Structures are given as structure tokens and as C-alpha cells.
Short mmCIF file of C-alpha atoms in Angstrom, two decimals:
data_model
loop_
_atom_site.label_atom_id
_atom_site.label_comp_id
_atom_site.label_asym_id
_atom_site.label_seq_id
_atom_site.Cartn_x
_atom_site.Cartn_y
_atom_site.Cartn_z
CA MET A 1 -38.82 -20.47 48.73
CA ASP A 2 -42.50 -21.02 47.96
CA PRO A 3 -43.38 -24.48 49.35
CA GLN A 4 -45.39 -25.16 46.19
CA ALA A 5 -42.58 -24.19 43.81
CA GLY A 6 -41.53 -27.13 41.69
CA LEU A 7 -44.41 -29.26 42.97
CA HIS A 8 -45.40 -30.40 39.47
CA LEU A 9 -42.03 -30.46 37.69
CA LEU A 10 -41.67 -34.25 37.83
CA ASP A 11 -45.26 -34.98 36.84
CA PRO A 12 -45.37 -36.54 33.32
CA VAL A 13 -49.03 -35.61 32.82
CA PRO A 14 -49.60 -32.58 30.53
CA LEU A 15 -50.35 -29.49 32.59
CA THR A 16 -51.82 -26.26 31.27
CA ARG A 17 -53.27 -23.24 33.01
CA PHE A 18 -56.13 -20.76 32.95
CA ALA A 19 -54.79 -17.44 34.18
CA PRO A 20 -57.24 -14.52 34.38
CA ALA A 21 -56.34 -11.18 35.93
CA PRO A 22 -58.82 -9.80 38.51
CA THR A 23 -58.86 -6.33 36.96
CA GLY A 24 -62.45 -6.62 35.72
CA PHE A 25 -65.24 -9.13 35.23
CA LEU A 26 -64.80 -12.17 33.00
CA HIS A 27 -66.15 -11.72 29.47
CA ILE A 28 -66.95 -14.08 26.62
CA GLY A 29 -63.33 -14.02 25.43
CA HIS A 30 -62.29 -15.57 28.73
CA VAL A 31 -64.86 -18.32 28.25
CA VAL A 32 -63.45 -19.04 24.79
CA ASN A 33 -59.96 -19.33 26.25
CA ALA A 34 -61.22 -21.51 29.10
CA LEU A 35 -62.85 -23.85 26.59
CA CYS A 36 -59.59 -24.13 24.67
CA VAL A 37 -57.64 -24.78 27.86
CA TRP A 38 -59.97 -27.33 29.45
CA ARG A 39 -60.76 -29.26 26.28
CA PHE A 40 -57.11 -29.45 25.29
CA ALA A 41 -56.26 -30.78 28.74
CA ARG A 42 -59.05 -33.35 28.71
CA ALA A 43 -58.17 -34.54 25.20
CA ALA A 44 -54.51 -34.89 26.20
CA GLY A 45 -55.30 -36.66 29.47
CA GLY A 46 -53.84 -33.65 31.26
CA ARG A 47 -54.75 -31.24 34.02
CA VAL A 48 -55.62 -27.57 34.42
CA LEU A 49 -54.08 -25.24 36.99
CA LEU A 50 -55.98 -22.09 37.94
CA ARG A 51 -53.79 -19.03 38.39
CA VAL A 52 -55.04 -15.60 39.45
CA GLU A 53 -52.65 -13.10 37.90
CA ASP A 54 -53.03 -10.20 40.31
CA HIS A 55 -49.41 -9.02 40.05
CA ASP A 56 -50.68 -5.51 39.23
CA ARG A 57 -51.77 -4.45 42.70
CA GLN A 58 -53.02 -1.04 41.59
CA ARG A 59 -55.58 -2.49 39.14
CA SER A 60 -56.50 -5.80 40.77
CA ARG A 61 -59.50 -5.91 43.08
CA PRO A 62 -60.66 -8.62 45.54
CA HIS A 63 -64.26 -8.35 44.34
CA TYR A 64 -63.15 -9.14 40.79
CA GLU A 65 -61.36 -12.23 42.08
CA ARG A 66 -64.47 -13.34 43.96
CA ALA A 67 -66.55 -12.76 40.84
CA LEU A 68 -64.28 -14.75 38.53
CA LEU A 69 -64.26 -17.68 40.98
CA GLU A 70 -68.06 -17.60 41.12
CA ASP A 71 -68.30 -17.41 37.32
CA LEU A 72 -65.98 -20.39 36.86
CA ASP A 73 -68.09 -22.43 39.29
CA TRP A 74 -71.30 -21.37 37.52
CA LEU A 75 -69.89 -22.26 34.10
CA GLY A 76 -68.60 -25.64 35.31
CA PHE A 77 -64.88 -25.05 34.83
CA ASP A 78 -63.32 -27.09 37.62
CA PRO A 79 -59.51 -26.69 38.00
CA ASP A 80 -57.50 -29.77 38.87
CA ILE A 81 -54.86 -27.74 40.72
CA TYR A 82 -55.83 -24.82 42.96
CA PRO A 83 -59.62 -25.24 42.80
CA THR A 84 -61.71 -22.16 43.44
CA ASP A 85 -62.16 -22.96 47.13
CA ALA A 86 -58.38 -22.89 47.58
CA PHE A 87 -58.45 -19.16 46.80
CA ARG A 88 -61.42 -18.54 49.07
CA SER A 89 -59.57 -20.17 51.97
CA GLY A 90 -56.94 -17.43 52.10
CA GLN A 91 -53.34 -17.52 50.95
CA CYS A 92 -52.91 -19.66 47.83
CA SER A 93 -49.92 -20.48 45.65
CA GLY A 94 -52.13 -20.04 42.61
CA ARG A 95 -52.47 -16.32 43.40
CA GLN A 96 -49.55 -14.23 42.20
CA SER A 97 -49.77 -11.68 45.00
CA ASP A 98 -49.03 -14.57 47.40
CA ARG A 99 -45.87 -15.58 45.54
CA ASP A 100 -43.43 -12.78 46.33
CA GLY A 101 -41.08 -15.23 48.03
CA ALA A 102 -40.99 -17.50 45.01
CA TYR A 103 -40.24 -14.60 42.67
CA ARG A 104 -37.42 -13.30 44.87
CA PHE A 105 -35.94 -16.79 45.19
CA ALA A 106 -35.97 -17.25 41.41
CA LEU A 107 -34.48 -13.82 40.83
CA ALA A 108 -31.61 -14.28 43.27
CA SER A 109 -29.55 -16.41 40.88
CA LEU A 110 -29.96 -13.84 38.09
CA ILE A 111 -28.89 -11.04 40.40
CA ALA A 112 -25.86 -13.07 41.46
CA ARG A 113 -24.90 -13.43 37.79
CA GLY A 114 -25.05 -9.68 37.25
CA LEU A 115 -28.02 -9.91 34.89
CA VAL A 116 -30.35 -7.54 36.79
CA TYR A 117 -29.90 -3.80 37.32
CA GLY A 118 -31.79 -0.84 38.72
CA CYS A 119 -33.54 1.56 36.35
CA ASP A 120 -34.86 5.02 37.25
CA CYS A 121 -36.23 5.89 33.80
CA SER A 122 -39.54 7.76 33.84
CA ARG A 123 -42.35 7.10 31.40
CA GLN A 124 -41.35 10.23 29.53
CA GLN A 125 -37.90 8.72 28.97
CA LEU A 126 -39.41 5.49 27.63
CA GLU A 127 -40.65 6.78 24.29
CA SER A 128 -39.85 3.57 22.44
CA ARG A 129 -41.32 0.09 22.96
CA VAL A 130 -37.74 -1.16 22.96
CA TYR A 131 -35.76 -0.25 26.07
CA LEU A 132 -32.44 1.07 24.82
CA GLY A 133 -30.42 0.40 27.94
CA ARG A 134 -30.05 3.89 29.42
CA CYS A 135 -29.50 2.53 32.94
CA ARG A 136 -27.56 -0.62 32.06
CA ASP A 137 -24.21 0.58 33.33
CA ARG A 138 -25.21 3.30 35.78
CA GLY A 139 -24.86 1.09 38.84
CA ILE A 140 -28.26 1.93 40.32
CA PRO A 141 -28.95 -0.38 43.30
CA LEU A 142 -32.02 -2.62 43.28
CA ARG A 143 -34.01 -0.36 45.57
CA ASP A 144 -37.76 -0.60 46.03
CA ASP A 145 -38.31 2.81 44.40
CA VAL A 146 -36.69 1.94 41.06
CA GLY A 147 -37.47 -0.53 38.32
CA TRP A 148 -35.52 -3.77 38.09
CA ARG A 149 -34.46 -4.81 34.60
CA LEU A 150 -33.01 -7.96 33.07
CA ARG A 151 -30.22 -7.70 30.51
CA VAL A 152 -31.48 -9.24 27.25
CA ASN A 153 -28.68 -10.17 24.89
CA ALA A 154 -28.99 -10.30 21.12
CA GLY A 155 -30.25 -13.59 19.73
CA VAL A 156 -33.11 -15.32 17.96
CA GLU A 157 -35.77 -17.50 19.57
CA THR A 158 -37.42 -20.06 17.29
CA PHE A 159 -40.45 -22.11 18.31
CA VAL A 160 -43.36 -23.95 16.73
CA ASP A 161 -46.76 -22.66 17.74
CA LEU A 162 -49.30 -25.49 17.81
CA ALA A 163 -51.81 -23.36 15.89
CA LEU A 164 -49.63 -20.98 13.86
CA GLY A 165 -46.57 -23.04 12.99
CA ARG A 166 -42.92 -21.94 13.05
CA GLN A 167 -42.23 -18.56 14.65
CA VAL A 168 -39.01 -16.56 14.83
CA GLN A 169 -38.63 -13.71 17.33
CA THR A 170 -35.76 -11.49 18.50
CA PRO A 171 -36.50 -10.33 22.07
CA SER A 172 -33.64 -7.80 22.20
CA MET A 173 -35.13 -6.00 19.22
CA GLN A 174 -38.77 -6.42 20.32
CA CYS A 175 -38.48 -5.13 23.87
CA GLY A 176 -34.85 -4.62 24.85
CA ASP A 177 -33.99 -5.22 28.49
CA LEU A 178 -37.03 -6.65 30.27
CA LEU A 179 -38.66 -4.88 33.20
CA ILE A 180 -38.91 -7.46 36.00
CA ARG A 181 -40.33 -5.33 38.81
CA ASP A 182 -41.64 -1.80 38.50
CA ARG A 183 -40.96 1.18 40.73
CA LEU A 184 -44.27 0.61 42.55
CA GLY A 185 -43.13 -2.84 43.65
CA ASN A 186 -45.22 -4.82 41.16
CA TRP A 187 -43.74 -7.89 39.54
CA THR A 188 -44.38 -7.58 35.81
CA TYR A 189 -46.47 -9.92 33.69
CA GLN A 190 -43.45 -11.28 31.80
CA TRP A 191 -41.60 -12.16 35.00
CA ALA A 192 -44.50 -13.49 37.05
CA ALA A 193 -46.03 -15.58 34.26
CA THR A 194 -42.71 -17.06 33.15
CA THR A 195 -41.52 -17.80 36.67
CA ASP A 196 -44.84 -19.43 37.54
CA ASP A 197 -44.90 -21.49 34.33
CA THR A 198 -41.36 -22.67 35.15
CA LEU A 199 -41.79 -23.41 38.86
CA GLN A 200 -45.24 -24.93 38.48
CA GLY A 201 -44.16 -27.17 35.60
CA ILE A 202 -46.62 -25.90 32.99
CA THR A 203 -46.15 -27.98 29.83
CA HIS A 204 -48.65 -26.20 27.54
CA VAL A 205 -49.51 -22.50 27.38
CA ILE A 206 -52.81 -21.86 25.58
CA ARG A 207 -53.71 -18.20 25.19
CA GLY A 208 -54.86 -15.46 22.83
CA ILE A 209 -52.84 -14.34 19.85
CA ASP A 210 -52.39 -10.90 21.41
CA LEU A 211 -49.70 -12.50 23.61
CA LEU A 212 -47.79 -14.13 20.74
CA GLU A 213 -45.07 -11.46 20.84
CA SER A 214 -44.36 -12.29 24.48
CA THR A 215 -43.39 -15.87 23.68
CA GLY A 216 -39.79 -15.38 22.55
CA ARG A 217 -38.90 -13.27 25.56
CA GLN A 218 -40.58 -15.76 27.91
CA ILE A 219 -38.64 -18.66 26.36
CA TYR A 220 -35.44 -16.61 26.79
CA LEU A 221 -36.27 -15.83 30.40
CA ALA A 222 -37.27 -19.40 31.23
CA ARG A 223 -33.92 -20.62 29.93
CA LEU A 224 -32.13 -18.21 32.27
CA LEU A 225 -34.22 -19.64 35.10
CA GLY A 226 -32.90 -23.11 34.26
CA ARG A 227 -35.67 -24.53 32.11
CA GLU A 228 -34.06 -26.70 29.44
CA SER A 229 -37.17 -27.13 27.26
CA PRO A 230 -39.87 -24.45 27.08
CA PRO A 231 -43.56 -25.28 27.29
CA ALA A 232 -45.49 -25.82 24.08
CA PHE A 233 -47.45 -22.74 23.01
CA LEU A 234 -50.79 -22.44 21.25
CA HIS A 235 -52.11 -18.97 20.41
CA HIS A 236 -55.71 -18.76 19.29
CA PRO A 237 -57.48 -15.81 17.63
CA LEU A 238 -59.35 -13.36 19.81
CA VAL A 239 -63.03 -12.64 20.05
CA MET A 240 -63.42 -9.33 18.22
CA LYS A 241 -66.15 -6.70 18.46
CA SER A 242 -64.85 -4.97 15.34
CA PRO A 243 -62.15 -5.82 12.77
CA ASP A 244 -59.51 -3.94 14.76
CA GLN A 245 -60.80 -4.04 18.35
CA LYS A 246 -60.91 -7.07 20.60
CA VAL A 247 -63.48 -7.74 23.29
CA SER A 248 -62.13 -6.19 26.48
CA LYS A 249 -63.17 -6.26 30.11
CA SER A 250 -61.93 -2.68 30.43
CA ASP A 251 -64.75 -1.73 28.05
CA GLY A 252 -67.29 -3.83 29.94
CA ASP A 253 -67.85 -5.96 26.84
CA THR A 254 -70.01 -9.08 26.92
CA GLY A 255 -69.47 -9.63 30.64
CA ILE A 256 -70.53 -13.01 32.00
CA ARG A 257 -72.21 -11.26 34.93
CA ALA A 258 -74.33 -9.17 32.57
CA MET A 259 -75.26 -12.23 30.52
CA ARG A 260 -76.38 -14.01 33.70
CA ASP A 261 -78.44 -10.98 34.71
CA ASP A 262 -80.06 -10.99 31.26
CA GLY A 263 -81.24 -14.55 31.80
CA TRP A 264 -78.58 -16.57 29.99
CA SER A 265 -77.99 -20.05 31.36
CA ALA A 266 -74.50 -21.46 31.76
CA GLU A 267 -75.21 -23.86 28.89
CA GLN A 268 -76.22 -20.97 26.63
CA VAL A 269 -73.04 -19.04 27.46
CA ILE A 270 -70.91 -22.11 26.74
CA GLY A 271 -72.79 -22.72 23.49
CA TYR A 272 -72.26 -19.13 22.38
CA ALA A 273 -68.54 -19.35 23.22
CA GLU A 274 -68.31 -22.62 21.29
CA SER A 275 -69.65 -20.85 18.20
CA LEU A 276 -66.79 -18.34 18.50
CA VAL A 277 -63.93 -20.74 19.23
CA PRO A 278 -61.57 -20.47 16.27
CA VAL A 279 -59.38 -23.53 16.88
CA PRO A 280 -60.10 -27.26 17.25
CA LEU A 281 -60.72 -28.22 20.85
CA SER A 282 -60.12 -31.94 20.63
#
């Protein structure tokens, strides 16, 4: 088991997290989210945990991780748990690629309960967003060359978003059986983020509204992992470059590196992000 797993579960202080993926350079949308996260934590007398979500090994790059750490330092975002130097020192429990043992430990109880099965479906066979259970009862072993899926039973998840109010979601109809680990050996976002939030004792998840649909399935999964009460969720609007297209690092939009090269100061970047923040920060 990861020696850091459960480290913060008994801490009564609110704990949230900033969790970028090192698949590109940070952009202004990340700064908006960081402002929401840090200012919420400070107003609540809480703390911020930095998590590098590099579970996708094919897309993540070490130079993007180094860049995001440098950008956080330059902007003045100082994590309370797993500061930037902890990542520079080598293995770190805030980095998802260093947490394989924790993920396997958490999954073991679900496997023992018969809730996880092997899936050899190709992308061509996955035409729908909802996995219809083709491999549920085929008895495929949990080999490294197949996907690992979690059985998701019918049921409704109801929660109150701190920004959007009451939400009702049905994970079995939204996504079907959840992919936990893909055939390339990558732990999926849903599994890694939920397991980390559970083991690291995250009390508040503050993120963009594009992840709202993930909330019900993450509450469902966390309950299977033994979490009695889910974290509180706050989903804020995204920074948009057009009415139907969000700012994206894959498009190279409004990168912090480019802004620095153009002569922006850290204070100017923060000020610009503040003008875009769509939710109260205190």
C-alpha cells in the first residue's frame, strides 16, 4: 500500500486539490481554476494538495510537468501538501504515475467482490458513450492486455453542487460499466482521481463544469471504495474562446509560457484571470 494513502483522512481541516495533467502547458483556464481552489481553501481555513495527473502515460511528458511546476512557482501558487520541490526530488505520492501500488491495493477489494472484469472490446465496438456490457459475463481474466471494467448497477446519485445546486445523475445510463484500466496499462481518470480523492482525504473538489457529468460516477465509485460521505463539489464555468469552444492546451491557447514571453508579469496574469473568474472566491 502507498505509505501516503490515508495520510489526511483524520485531518478535520478542509482539503482541496489542484490537479493539472502534464499533457501540455498551463493556460489561463488553469490559472482561473487555481484561483478558485486556493482562495476557497484560504477562506475556509483549509489546505491545497498539488496532484500531477499523469495517469495517461502516452500523452504525459516530463517537460510539461517541469513547466507546470515552474509556472506555479512564478505565479505564487504554493501547495500546502506536495509542494513543487517534492516533485522535483523524484518519486512523489502527489504524482499519479507513482501511485500504481495504491491503485492496485484499492482495487483488490473490488476484485474480491466480483465487481471487476476483463474487457477486450476494441474502439470500433464501443460506438456508444454508454458501455453496454458486452464482456460482463465472458469471464475474461484481468490480463495486462485487456481493459478492466467495474460493474455499475442501476441507481441514482443525488448531490448538491456548491455553485449549481441540486444535481441528479444516473451513472449506469451515462457511462455504463466504468473502464478502470485500459489495455495499454493506464489507470483511467475516473479511477485515479476518485481513488486519490478518497485515500488522500480530499473534502472539496473544485473544478470546471466540463467535469460535472463525472461527479455521479465518482460518488458511486468512492462509496464502493468505502467512503461514507463524498467530498463537496463545486463546478465553475470554463474560460471560453468562442460560445461553443473552451480554451484548451491542446490548441496552444493562452499559454502561461507564451504570456511570460510576451512580457506579462505574474501580477498581470493573475489580474487577467481574476477578470474571468465566474464564481465568488471568498
